[in-house]
Structures are given as structure tokens and as C-alpha cells.
PDB file of C-alpha atoms and ligand atoms in Angstrom:
ATOM      1  CA  MET A   1      14.007  -3.909  -1.447  1.00 94.00           C
ATOM      2  CA  LYS A   2      12.306  -0.729  -0.269  1.00 98.00           C
ATOM      3  CA  LEU A   3      11.515   0.236   3.288  1.00 98.00           C
ATOM      4  CA  VAL A   4       8.351   2.226   3.917  1.00 98.00           C
ATOM      5  CA  VAL A   5       8.603   3.607   7.428  1.00 98.00           C
ATOM      6  CA  VAL A   6       5.076   3.513   8.852  1.00 98.00           C
ATOM      7  CA  SER A   7       4.762   6.813  10.686  1.00 98.00           C
ATOM      8  CA  LYS A   8       1.074   6.710  11.626  1.00 98.00           C
ATOM      9  CA  PHE A   9       0.460   8.228  15.064  1.00 96.00           C
ATOM     10  CA  GLN A  10       4.091   9.379  15.224  1.00 97.00           C
ATOM     11  CA  PRO A  11       4.858  13.064  15.808  1.00 97.00           C
ATOM     12  CA  ILE A  12       6.539  15.279  13.219  1.00 98.00           C
ATOM     13  CA  ASN A  13       9.864  15.445  15.063  1.00 97.00           C
ATOM     14  CA  LYS A  14      10.341  11.680  14.957  1.00 97.00           C
ATOM     15  CA  ILE A  15       9.677  11.615  11.227  1.00 98.00           C
ATOM     16  CA  GLN A  16      12.017  14.558  10.760  1.00 98.00           C
ATOM     17  CA  GLN A  17      14.814  12.655  12.537  1.00 98.00           C
ATOM     18  CA  LEU A  18      14.557   9.775  10.106  1.00 98.00           C
ATOM     19  CA  TYR A  19      14.354  12.193   7.196  1.00 98.00           C
ATOM     20  CA  GLU A  20      17.614  13.746   8.331  1.00 98.00           C
ATOM     21  CA  VAL A  21      19.411  10.411   8.184  1.00 98.00           C
ATOM     22  CA  GLY A  22      18.123   9.834   4.673  1.00 98.00           C
ATOM     23  CA  GLN A  23      14.740   8.089   4.881  1.00 98.00           C
ATOM     24  CA  ARG A  24      12.329   9.302   2.177  1.00 98.00           C
ATOM     25  CA  LEU A  25       9.492   6.736   2.074  1.00 98.00           C
ATOM     26  CA  PHE A  26       6.831   7.033   4.746  1.00 98.00           C
ATOM     27  CA  GLY A  27       3.465   5.289   5.145  1.00 98.00           C
ATOM     28  CA  GLU A  28       0.284   6.562   6.743  1.00 98.00           C
ATOM     29  CA  ASN A  29      -3.178   5.059   7.147  1.00 98.00           C
ATOM     30  CA  ARG A  30      -5.345   8.115   7.801  1.00 98.00           C
ATOM     31  CA  PRO A  31      -5.781  10.636   4.955  1.00 98.00           C
ATOM     32  CA  LEU A  32      -6.049  13.804   6.993  1.00 98.00           C
ATOM     33  CA  GLU A  33      -3.098  12.902   9.207  1.00 98.00           C
ATOM     34  CA  MET A  34      -1.045  12.208   6.098  1.00 98.00           C
ATOM     35  CA  ARG A  35      -2.022  15.533   4.543  1.00 98.00           C
ATOM     36  CA  ASP A  36      -1.153  17.474   7.705  1.00 98.00           C
ATOM     37  CA  LYS A  37       2.288  15.821   7.810  1.00 98.00           C
ATOM     38  CA  TYR A  38       2.828  16.390   4.094  1.00 98.00           C
ATOM     39  CA  GLU A  39       2.166  20.096   4.554  1.00 98.00           C
ATOM     40  CA  ILE A  40       4.723  20.480   7.333  1.00 98.00           C
ATOM     41  CA  LEU A  41       7.504  18.137   6.236  1.00 98.00           C
ATOM     42  CA  PRO A  42      10.005  18.426   3.320  1.00 98.00           C
ATOM     43  CA  LYS A  43       8.422  17.982  -0.087  1.00 98.00           C
ATOM     44  CA  ASP A  44      10.782  15.279  -1.340  1.00 98.00           C
ATOM     45  CA  ILE A  45       9.218  12.757   1.038  1.00 98.00           C
ATOM     46  CA  LYS A  46       7.308  10.044  -0.829  1.00 98.00           C
ATOM     47  CA  TRP A  47       4.049   9.254   0.940  1.00 99.00           C
ATOM     48  CA  HIS A  48       2.515   5.787   0.676  1.00 99.00           C
ATOM     49  CA  PHE A  49      -1.096   5.486   1.724  1.00 98.00           C
ATOM     50  CA  ILE A  50      -1.614   2.063   3.351  1.00 98.00           C
ATOM     51  CA  GLY A  51      -4.968   2.218   5.135  1.00 97.00           C
ATOM     52  CA  HIS A  52      -8.676   2.099   4.580  1.00 96.00           C
ATOM     53  CA  LEU A  53      -9.528   4.899   2.150  1.00 97.00           C
ATOM     54  CA  GLN A  54     -13.027   6.328   2.186  1.00 97.00           C
ATOM     55  CA  THR A  55     -13.940   7.714  -1.214  1.00 98.00           C
ATOM     56  CA  ASN A  56     -14.807  11.127   0.207  1.00 98.00           C
ATOM     57  CA  LYS A  57     -11.248  11.450   1.578  1.00 98.00           C
ATOM     58  CA  ILE A  58      -9.375  10.683  -1.652  1.00 98.00           C
ATOM     59  CA  LYS A  59      -9.377  14.370  -2.577  1.00 98.00           C
ATOM     60  CA  SER A  60      -7.391  15.282   0.535  1.00 98.00           C
ATOM     61  CA  ILE A  61      -4.347  13.263  -0.603  1.00 98.00           C
ATOM     62  CA  ILE A  62      -4.622  12.868  -4.367  1.00 98.00           C
ATOM     63  CA  SER A  63      -2.512  15.883  -5.306  1.00 98.00           C
ATOM     64  CA  PHE A  64       0.625  14.648  -3.502  1.00 98.00           C
ATOM     65  CA  VAL A  65       0.362  10.934  -2.628  1.00 98.00           C
ATOM     66  CA  ASN A  66       3.136   8.852  -4.205  1.00 98.00           C
ATOM     67  CA  VAL A  67       1.483   5.422  -4.017  1.00 99.00           C
ATOM     68  CA  ILE A  68      -1.902   4.275  -2.768  1.00 98.00           C
ATOM     69  CA  GLU A  69      -1.050   0.723  -1.715  1.00 98.00           C
ATOM     70  CA  SER A  70      -4.429  -0.217  -0.294  1.00 98.00           C
ATOM     71  CA  VAL A  71      -6.790  -0.218  -3.275  1.00 98.00           C
ATOM     72  CA  ASN A  72      -9.146  -3.015  -2.297  1.00 97.00           C
ATOM     73  CA  SER A  73     -12.024  -2.749  -4.780  1.00 97.00           C
ATOM     74  CA  ALA A  74     -12.836  -1.855  -8.376  1.00 97.00           C
ATOM     75  CA  TYR A  75     -15.124   0.853  -7.047  1.00 97.00           C
ATOM     76  CA  LEU A  76     -12.309   2.497  -5.084  1.00 98.00           C
ATOM     77  CA  LEU A  77      -9.922   2.340  -8.040  1.00 98.00           C
ATOM     78  CA  LYS A  78     -12.474   4.104 -10.246  1.00 98.00           C
ATOM     79  CA  LYS A  79     -12.894   6.846  -7.638  1.00 98.00           C
ATOM     80  CA  VAL A  80      -9.124   7.270  -7.267  1.00 98.00           C
ATOM     81  CA  ASN A  81      -8.857   7.478 -11.054  1.00 98.00           C
ATOM     82  CA  ASP A  82     -11.510  10.172 -11.299  1.00 98.00           C
ATOM     83  CA  ASP A  83     -10.009  12.305  -8.539  1.00 98.00           C
ATOM     84  CA  ALA A  84      -6.532  11.884 -10.070  1.00 98.00           C
ATOM     85  CA  ALA A  85      -7.948  13.041 -13.414  1.00 98.00           C
ATOM     86  CA  SER A  86      -9.377  16.136 -11.772  1.00 98.00           C
ATOM     87  CA  VAL A  87      -5.873  17.205 -10.668  1.00 98.00           C
ATOM     88  CA  ASP A  88      -4.315  16.021 -13.926  1.00 98.00           C
ATOM     89  CA  ARG A  89      -2.173  13.282 -12.389  1.00 98.00           C
ATOM     90  CA  ILE A  90      -1.493   9.624 -13.077  1.00 98.00           C
ATOM     91  CA  VAL A  91      -1.234   8.073  -9.621  1.00 98.00           C
ATOM     92  CA  ASP A  92       0.611   4.842  -8.820  1.00 98.00           C
ATOM     93  CA  VAL A  93      -1.523   2.307  -6.986  1.00 98.00           C
ATOM     94  CA  MET A  94      -1.269  -1.256  -5.739  1.00 98.00           C
ATOM     95  CA  LEU A  95      -4.045  -3.818  -5.510  1.00 98.00           C
ATOM     96  CA  GLU A  96      -4.594  -5.070  -1.976  1.00 98.00           C
ATOM     97  CA  PHE A  97      -5.347  -8.776  -1.710  1.00 98.00           C
ATOM     98  CA  HIS A  98      -7.125 -10.620   1.039  1.00 95.00           C
ATOM     99  CA  ILE A  99      -4.542 -13.247   2.003  1.00 94.00           C
ATOM    100  CA  ALA A 100      -5.165 -13.504   5.757  1.00 91.00           C
ATOM    101  CA  HIS A 101      -7.556 -15.834   7.514  1.00 87.00           C
ATOM    102  CA  GLU A 102      -9.118 -12.957   9.436  1.00 84.00           C
ATOM    103  CA  GLU A 103     -12.377 -11.873   7.859  1.00 79.00           C
ATOM    104  CA  THR A 104     -11.855  -8.304   9.030  1.00 75.00           C
ATOM    105  CA  LYS A 105      -8.946  -7.779   6.662  1.00 76.00           C
ATOM    106  CA  GLN A 106      -9.786  -6.217   3.326  1.00 82.00           C
ATOM    107  CA  GLY A 107      -8.861  -6.857  -0.248  1.00 95.00           C
ATOM    108  CA  PHE A 108      -9.508  -8.424  -3.625  1.00 97.00           C
ATOM    109  CA  SER A 109      -9.726 -12.138  -4.183  1.00 96.00           C
ATOM    110  CA  ILE A 110      -7.685 -13.316  -7.156  1.00 97.00           C
ATOM    111  CA  GLU A 111     -10.877 -14.081  -9.123  1.00 97.00           C
ATOM    112  CA  GLU A 112     -12.247 -10.587  -8.540  1.00 97.00           C
ATOM    113  CA  ALA A 113      -8.973  -9.012  -9.579  1.00 98.00           C
ATOM    114  CA  LYS A 114      -8.704 -11.065 -12.761  1.00 98.00           C
ATOM    115  CA  ASP A 115     -12.284 -10.289 -13.798  1.00 98.00           C
ATOM    116  CA  PHE A 116     -11.743  -6.626 -13.164  1.00 98.00           C
ATOM    117  CA  LEU A 117      -8.370  -6.396 -14.932  1.00 98.00           C
ATOM    118  CA  ALA A 118      -9.877  -8.079 -17.992  1.00 98.00           C
ATOM    119  CA  SER A 119     -12.817  -5.647 -18.109  1.00 98.00           C
ATOM    120  CA  GLU A 120     -13.468  -2.633 -20.316  1.00 97.00           C
ATOM    121  CA  LYS A 121     -14.000  -0.676 -17.166  1.00 97.00           C
ATOM    122  CA  PHE A 122     -10.416  -1.189 -16.039  1.00 98.00           C
ATOM    123  CA  HIS A 123      -9.046  -0.236 -19.437  1.00 97.00           C
ATOM    124  CA  SER A 124     -10.921   3.044 -19.339  1.00 98.00           C
ATOM    125  CA  LEU A 125      -9.006   4.205 -16.239  1.00 98.00           C
ATOM    126  CA  HIS A 126      -6.187   6.363 -17.596  1.00 98.00           C
ATOM    127  CA  ASN A 127      -5.195   8.195 -14.416  1.00 98.00           C
ATOM    128  CA  VAL A 128      -4.036   5.239 -12.342  1.00 98.00           C
ATOM    129  CA  ASN A 129      -0.980   3.050 -12.908  1.00 98.00           C
ATOM    130  CA  VAL A 130      -0.992  -0.331 -11.161  1.00 98.00           C
ATOM    131  CA  ILE A 131       2.556  -0.979  -9.908  1.00 98.00           C
ATOM    132  CA  GLY A 132       1.976  -4.164  -7.922  1.00 98.00           C
ATOM    133  CA  VAL A 133       0.190  -5.988  -5.124  1.00 98.00           C
ATOM    134  CA  MET A 134      -0.058  -5.550  -1.368  1.00 98.00           C
ATOM    135  CA  GLY A 135      -1.220  -7.791   1.460  1.00 97.00           C
ATOM    136  CA  MET A 136      -1.279  -8.342   5.191  1.00 97.00           C
ATOM    137  CA  ALA A 137      -0.785 -11.768   6.718  1.00 96.00           C
ATOM    138  CA  THR A 138      -2.804 -13.187   9.597  1.00 95.00           C
ATOM    139  CA  PHE A 139      -1.736 -11.927  13.021  1.00 94.00           C
ATOM    140  CA  THR A 140      -0.581 -15.223  14.502  1.00 95.00           C
ATOM    141  CA  ASP A 141       2.456 -17.028  15.910  1.00 95.00           C
ATOM    142  CA  ASP A 142       1.977 -19.750  13.310  1.00 97.00           C
ATOM    143  CA  LYS A 143       4.926 -19.053  11.045  1.00 97.00           C
ATOM    144  CA  ASN A 144       3.909 -21.644   8.497  1.00 97.00           C
ATOM    145  CA  MET A 145       0.563 -19.986   8.044  1.00 97.00           C
ATOM    146  CA  VAL A 146       2.154 -16.567   7.594  1.00 97.00           C
ATOM    147  CA  ARG A 147       4.731 -17.915   5.174  1.00 98.00           C
ATOM    148  CA  LYS A 148       2.014 -19.583   3.097  1.00 97.00           C
ATOM    149  CA  GLU A 149       0.026 -16.366   2.916  1.00 97.00           C
ATOM    150  CA  PHE A 150       3.051 -14.435   1.672  1.00 98.00           C
ATOM    151  CA  ALA A 151       3.779 -17.160  -0.884  1.00 98.00           C
ATOM    152  CA  THR A 152       0.173 -16.831  -2.060  1.00 98.00           C
ATOM    153  CA  LEU A 153       0.564 -13.102  -2.605  1.00 98.00           C
ATOM    154  CA  LYS A 154       3.774 -13.645  -4.545  1.00 98.00           C
ATOM    155  CA  HIS A 155       1.951 -16.223  -6.674  1.00 98.00           C
ATOM    156  CA  TYR A 156      -0.878 -13.764  -7.372  1.00 98.00           C
ATOM    157  CA  PHE A 157       1.717 -11.216  -8.463  1.00 98.00           C
ATOM    158  CA  GLU A 158       3.223 -13.696 -10.933  1.00 98.00           C
ATOM    159  CA  LEU A 159      -0.194 -14.639 -12.322  1.00 98.00           C
ATOM    160  CA  LEU A 160      -1.211 -11.029 -12.870  1.00 98.00           C
ATOM    161  CA  LYS A 161       2.158 -10.102 -14.323  1.00 98.00           C
ATOM    162  CA  GLN A 162       1.836 -12.870 -16.855  1.00 98.00           C
ATOM    163  CA  ASP A 163      -1.809 -12.334 -17.779  1.00 98.00           C
ATOM    164  CA  PHE A 164      -2.201  -8.547 -17.604  1.00 98.00           C
ATOM    165  CA  PHE A 165       1.050  -6.653 -17.101  1.00 97.00           C
ATOM    166  CA  GLU A 166       3.625  -8.417 -19.247  1.00 96.00           C
ATOM    167  CA  ASP A 167       4.418  -5.170 -21.070  1.00 93.00           C
ATOM    168  CA  ASN A 168       4.075  -2.863 -18.088  1.00 93.00           C
ATOM    169  CA  LEU A 169       7.552  -2.539 -16.622  1.00 94.00           C
ATOM    170  CA  SER A 170       6.295  -0.562 -13.666  1.00 96.00           C
ATOM    171  CA  PHE A 171       4.257  -3.549 -12.418  1.00 98.00           C
ATOM    172  CA  GLN A 172       6.999  -4.910 -10.154  1.00 98.00           C
ATOM    173  CA  GLU A 173       6.142  -4.420  -6.490  1.00 98.00           C
ATOM    174  CA  ILE A 174       5.067  -6.928  -3.848  1.00 98.00           C
ATOM    175  CA  SER A 175       4.384  -5.026  -0.638  1.00 98.00           C
ATOM    176  CA  MET A 176       4.326  -7.436   2.287  1.00 98.00           C
ATOM    177  CA  GLY A 177       5.929  -7.631   5.704  1.00 98.00           C
ATOM    178  CA  MET A 178       5.445  -5.626   8.913  1.00 98.00           C
ATOM    179  CA  SER A 179       7.414  -5.455  12.176  1.00 98.00           C
ATOM    180  CA  GLU A 180       6.359  -8.925  13.315  1.00 96.00           C
ATOM    181  CA  ASP A 181       6.691 -10.809  10.071  1.00 97.00           C
ATOM    182  CA  TYR A 182       9.013  -8.997   7.669  1.00 98.00           C
ATOM    183  CA  PRO A 183      11.822 -11.605   7.769  1.00 98.00           C
ATOM    184  CA  LEU A 184       9.404 -14.216   6.422  1.00 98.00           C
ATOM    185  CA  ALA A 185       8.012 -11.770   3.865  1.00 98.00           C
ATOM    186  CA  VAL A 186      11.483 -10.993   2.558  1.00 98.00           C
ATOM    187  CA  GLU A 187      12.260 -14.703   2.247  1.00 98.00           C
ATOM    188  CA  GLU A 188       9.046 -15.102   0.243  1.00 98.00           C
ATOM    189  CA  GLY A 189       9.919 -12.362  -2.227  1.00 98.00           C
ATOM    190  CA  SER A 190       8.725  -9.050  -0.822  1.00 98.00           C
ATOM    191  CA  THR A 191       9.961  -5.916  -2.629  1.00 98.00           C
ATOM    192  CA  ILE A 192       8.503  -3.412  -0.138  1.00 98.00           C
ATOM    193  CA  VAL A 193       8.300  -3.859   3.636  1.00 98.00           C
ATOM    194  CA  ARG A 194       6.124  -1.538   5.754  1.00 98.00           C
ATOM    195  CA  ILE A 195       7.538  -1.143   9.241  1.00 98.00           C
ATOM    196  CA  GLY A 196       6.470   1.019  12.160  1.00 98.00           C
ATOM    197  CA  THR A 197       6.795  -0.500  15.622  1.00 97.00           C
ATOM    198  CA  ALA A 198      10.209  -2.109  15.065  1.00 97.00           C
ATOM    199  CA  ILE A 199      11.593   1.356  14.263  1.00 97.00           C
ATOM    200  CA  PHE A 200       9.695   3.711  16.575  1.00 96.00           C
ATOM    201  CA  GLY A 201       8.660   1.384  19.380  1.00 93.00           C
ATOM    202  CA  ALA A 202       5.012   0.883  20.326  1.00 91.00           C
ATOM    203  CA  ARG A 203       2.585   3.491  19.004  1.00 89.00           C
ATOM    204  CA  GLU A 204       0.808   5.810  21.396  1.00 84.00           C
ATOM    205  CA  TYR A 205      -2.796   5.948  20.193  1.00 78.00           C
ATOM    206  CA  LYS A 206      -4.195   9.305  21.157  1.00 65.00           C
TER     207      LYS A 206
HETATM  208  C1  LIG B   1       0.386  -0.098  10.863  1.00 77.89           C
HETATM  209  C2  LIG B   1       0.654  -0.826   9.583  1.00 77.89           C
HETATM  210  C3  LIG B   1       1.915  -1.358   9.297  1.00 77.89           C
HETATM  211  C4  LIG B   1       3.085  -1.313  10.273  1.00 77.89           C
HETATM  212  O1  LIG B   1       2.843  -2.123  11.364  1.00 77.89           O
HETATM  213  P1  LIG B   1       3.989  -2.377  12.469  1.00 77.89           P
HETATM  214  O2  LIG B   1       3.540  -3.617  13.129  1.00 77.89           O
HETATM  215  O3  LIG B   1       3.980  -1.188  13.368  1.00 77.89           O
HETATM  216  O4  LIG B   1       5.283  -2.525  11.750  1.00 77.89           O
HETATM  217  C5  LIG B   1       2.102  -1.957   8.061  1.00 77.89           C
HETATM  218  N1  LIG B   1       1.111  -2.061   7.164  1.00 77.89           N
HETATM  219  C6  LIG B   1      -0.115  -1.570   7.401  1.00 77.89           C
HETATM  220  C7  LIG B   1      -1.160  -1.715   6.364  1.00 77.89           C
HETATM  221  C8  LIG B   1      -0.387  -0.955   8.621  1.00 77.89           C
HETATM  222  O5  LIG B   1      -1.626  -0.469   8.854  1.00 77.89           O
END
């Protein structure tokens, strides 16, 4: 189980405090904010990008990002691949799935992902390494609904592992669970939880 501390909107000194007690994985959802923090903070921090990534912003993080968890389309993966190639890196990524009931949430459907992973186009991408799946559950008090959504993501992981990544030992991550719902996510098989508010308190959006 890995903990990604979600440090979006948090000041440098608060991140530094957690670094000093040993935390190394941090998550951000805005590329330029992540790059600014990367530049100031110690270089052994592993940065996970977890937000909406516009293709014209990939370049600002591609040279240092550890994992892009929120790859939600074939188009975006191709762009990440090409920018990774231009800096001579192979970047770890996760496929984000749409598991919530809210239409506003992003991500692949399982059919889209399967079609894409079976395609020539996917096999031509040599500068990205798919290490797992990511998803966000519906924001609701209905625990059964949330639990079902996490179980669905775990099921997608198993399907993809079996059909496309049997021989890829690095395909092993299921990133699910935030401050409100991580206990359920862990029960349903999460390998990475992404937690902000429960650690820092409520964010101050400025
Ligand atoms: C902000 C965010 C989190 C953390 O949310 P908290 O409720 O503060 O724990 C996790 N995942 C993603 C994708 C986020 O944008």
C-alpha cells in the first residue's frame, strides 16, 4: 500500500514538514504548480500527477514527473508518449477509468481501453509504461455505491492484467481512495491511496 499525499494548494513549508518525517510521494493536479514545487523541493520526491492534463502543459512536467495517474484518453497517452520521447524518458502512467455516476468525472470506459490496448497504435508507444489503473468514486454518502465502484475498478484491473499485461510485472497498481472513502477503497483492493484533506485539513483555494 502506497500513500500519495495530495499537496495541491498547500504551501511549500507544509510539504517540507512531511518530507522531513519521511514522506516521498506527493500528488498535484495542476502542472505549473507541480513544476514550481518540484523546482524548490528536494529532488528525491516522487511526483504523481493526478489532475486534468492539457496537452500543451505536458512539457512542463514530463522531464521529472514520476507517474501520470490521470491518463484518460488514447489521444492524451499518445501526446505524453511523444513528449516523453523528446526528453528521452519512459514515463510511468496509469489509465484513469470512469467509475463514478457523475458525468463530470473523466476517464476511459472498459470497452474503450480494451480496444485501444489491442491496437497497433498502442503498441507503437515506446515511451510510456502503463503501471495500472486509477479512478474516483462518486461523491456520495451511499457507501454501497462507492464500494461497488471501487470493486468495478479492481475488476477492470484484473481483466486488463489478464488480457494485456500478463507479462508486464510493472502493471500492478490500483489507485483509488481519497480522504472520504479510502477505508472502503483499501477493503476493495487499492494499492495506492491519494489523500489530502485528511492530512492537511481543508484546502484554502486562493
Ligand atoms: C484532490 C484529489 C485527491 C485528494 O482529495 P482529498 O479529499 O483532499 O483527500 C485525490 N485524488 C484526486 C484525483 C484529487 O484531485
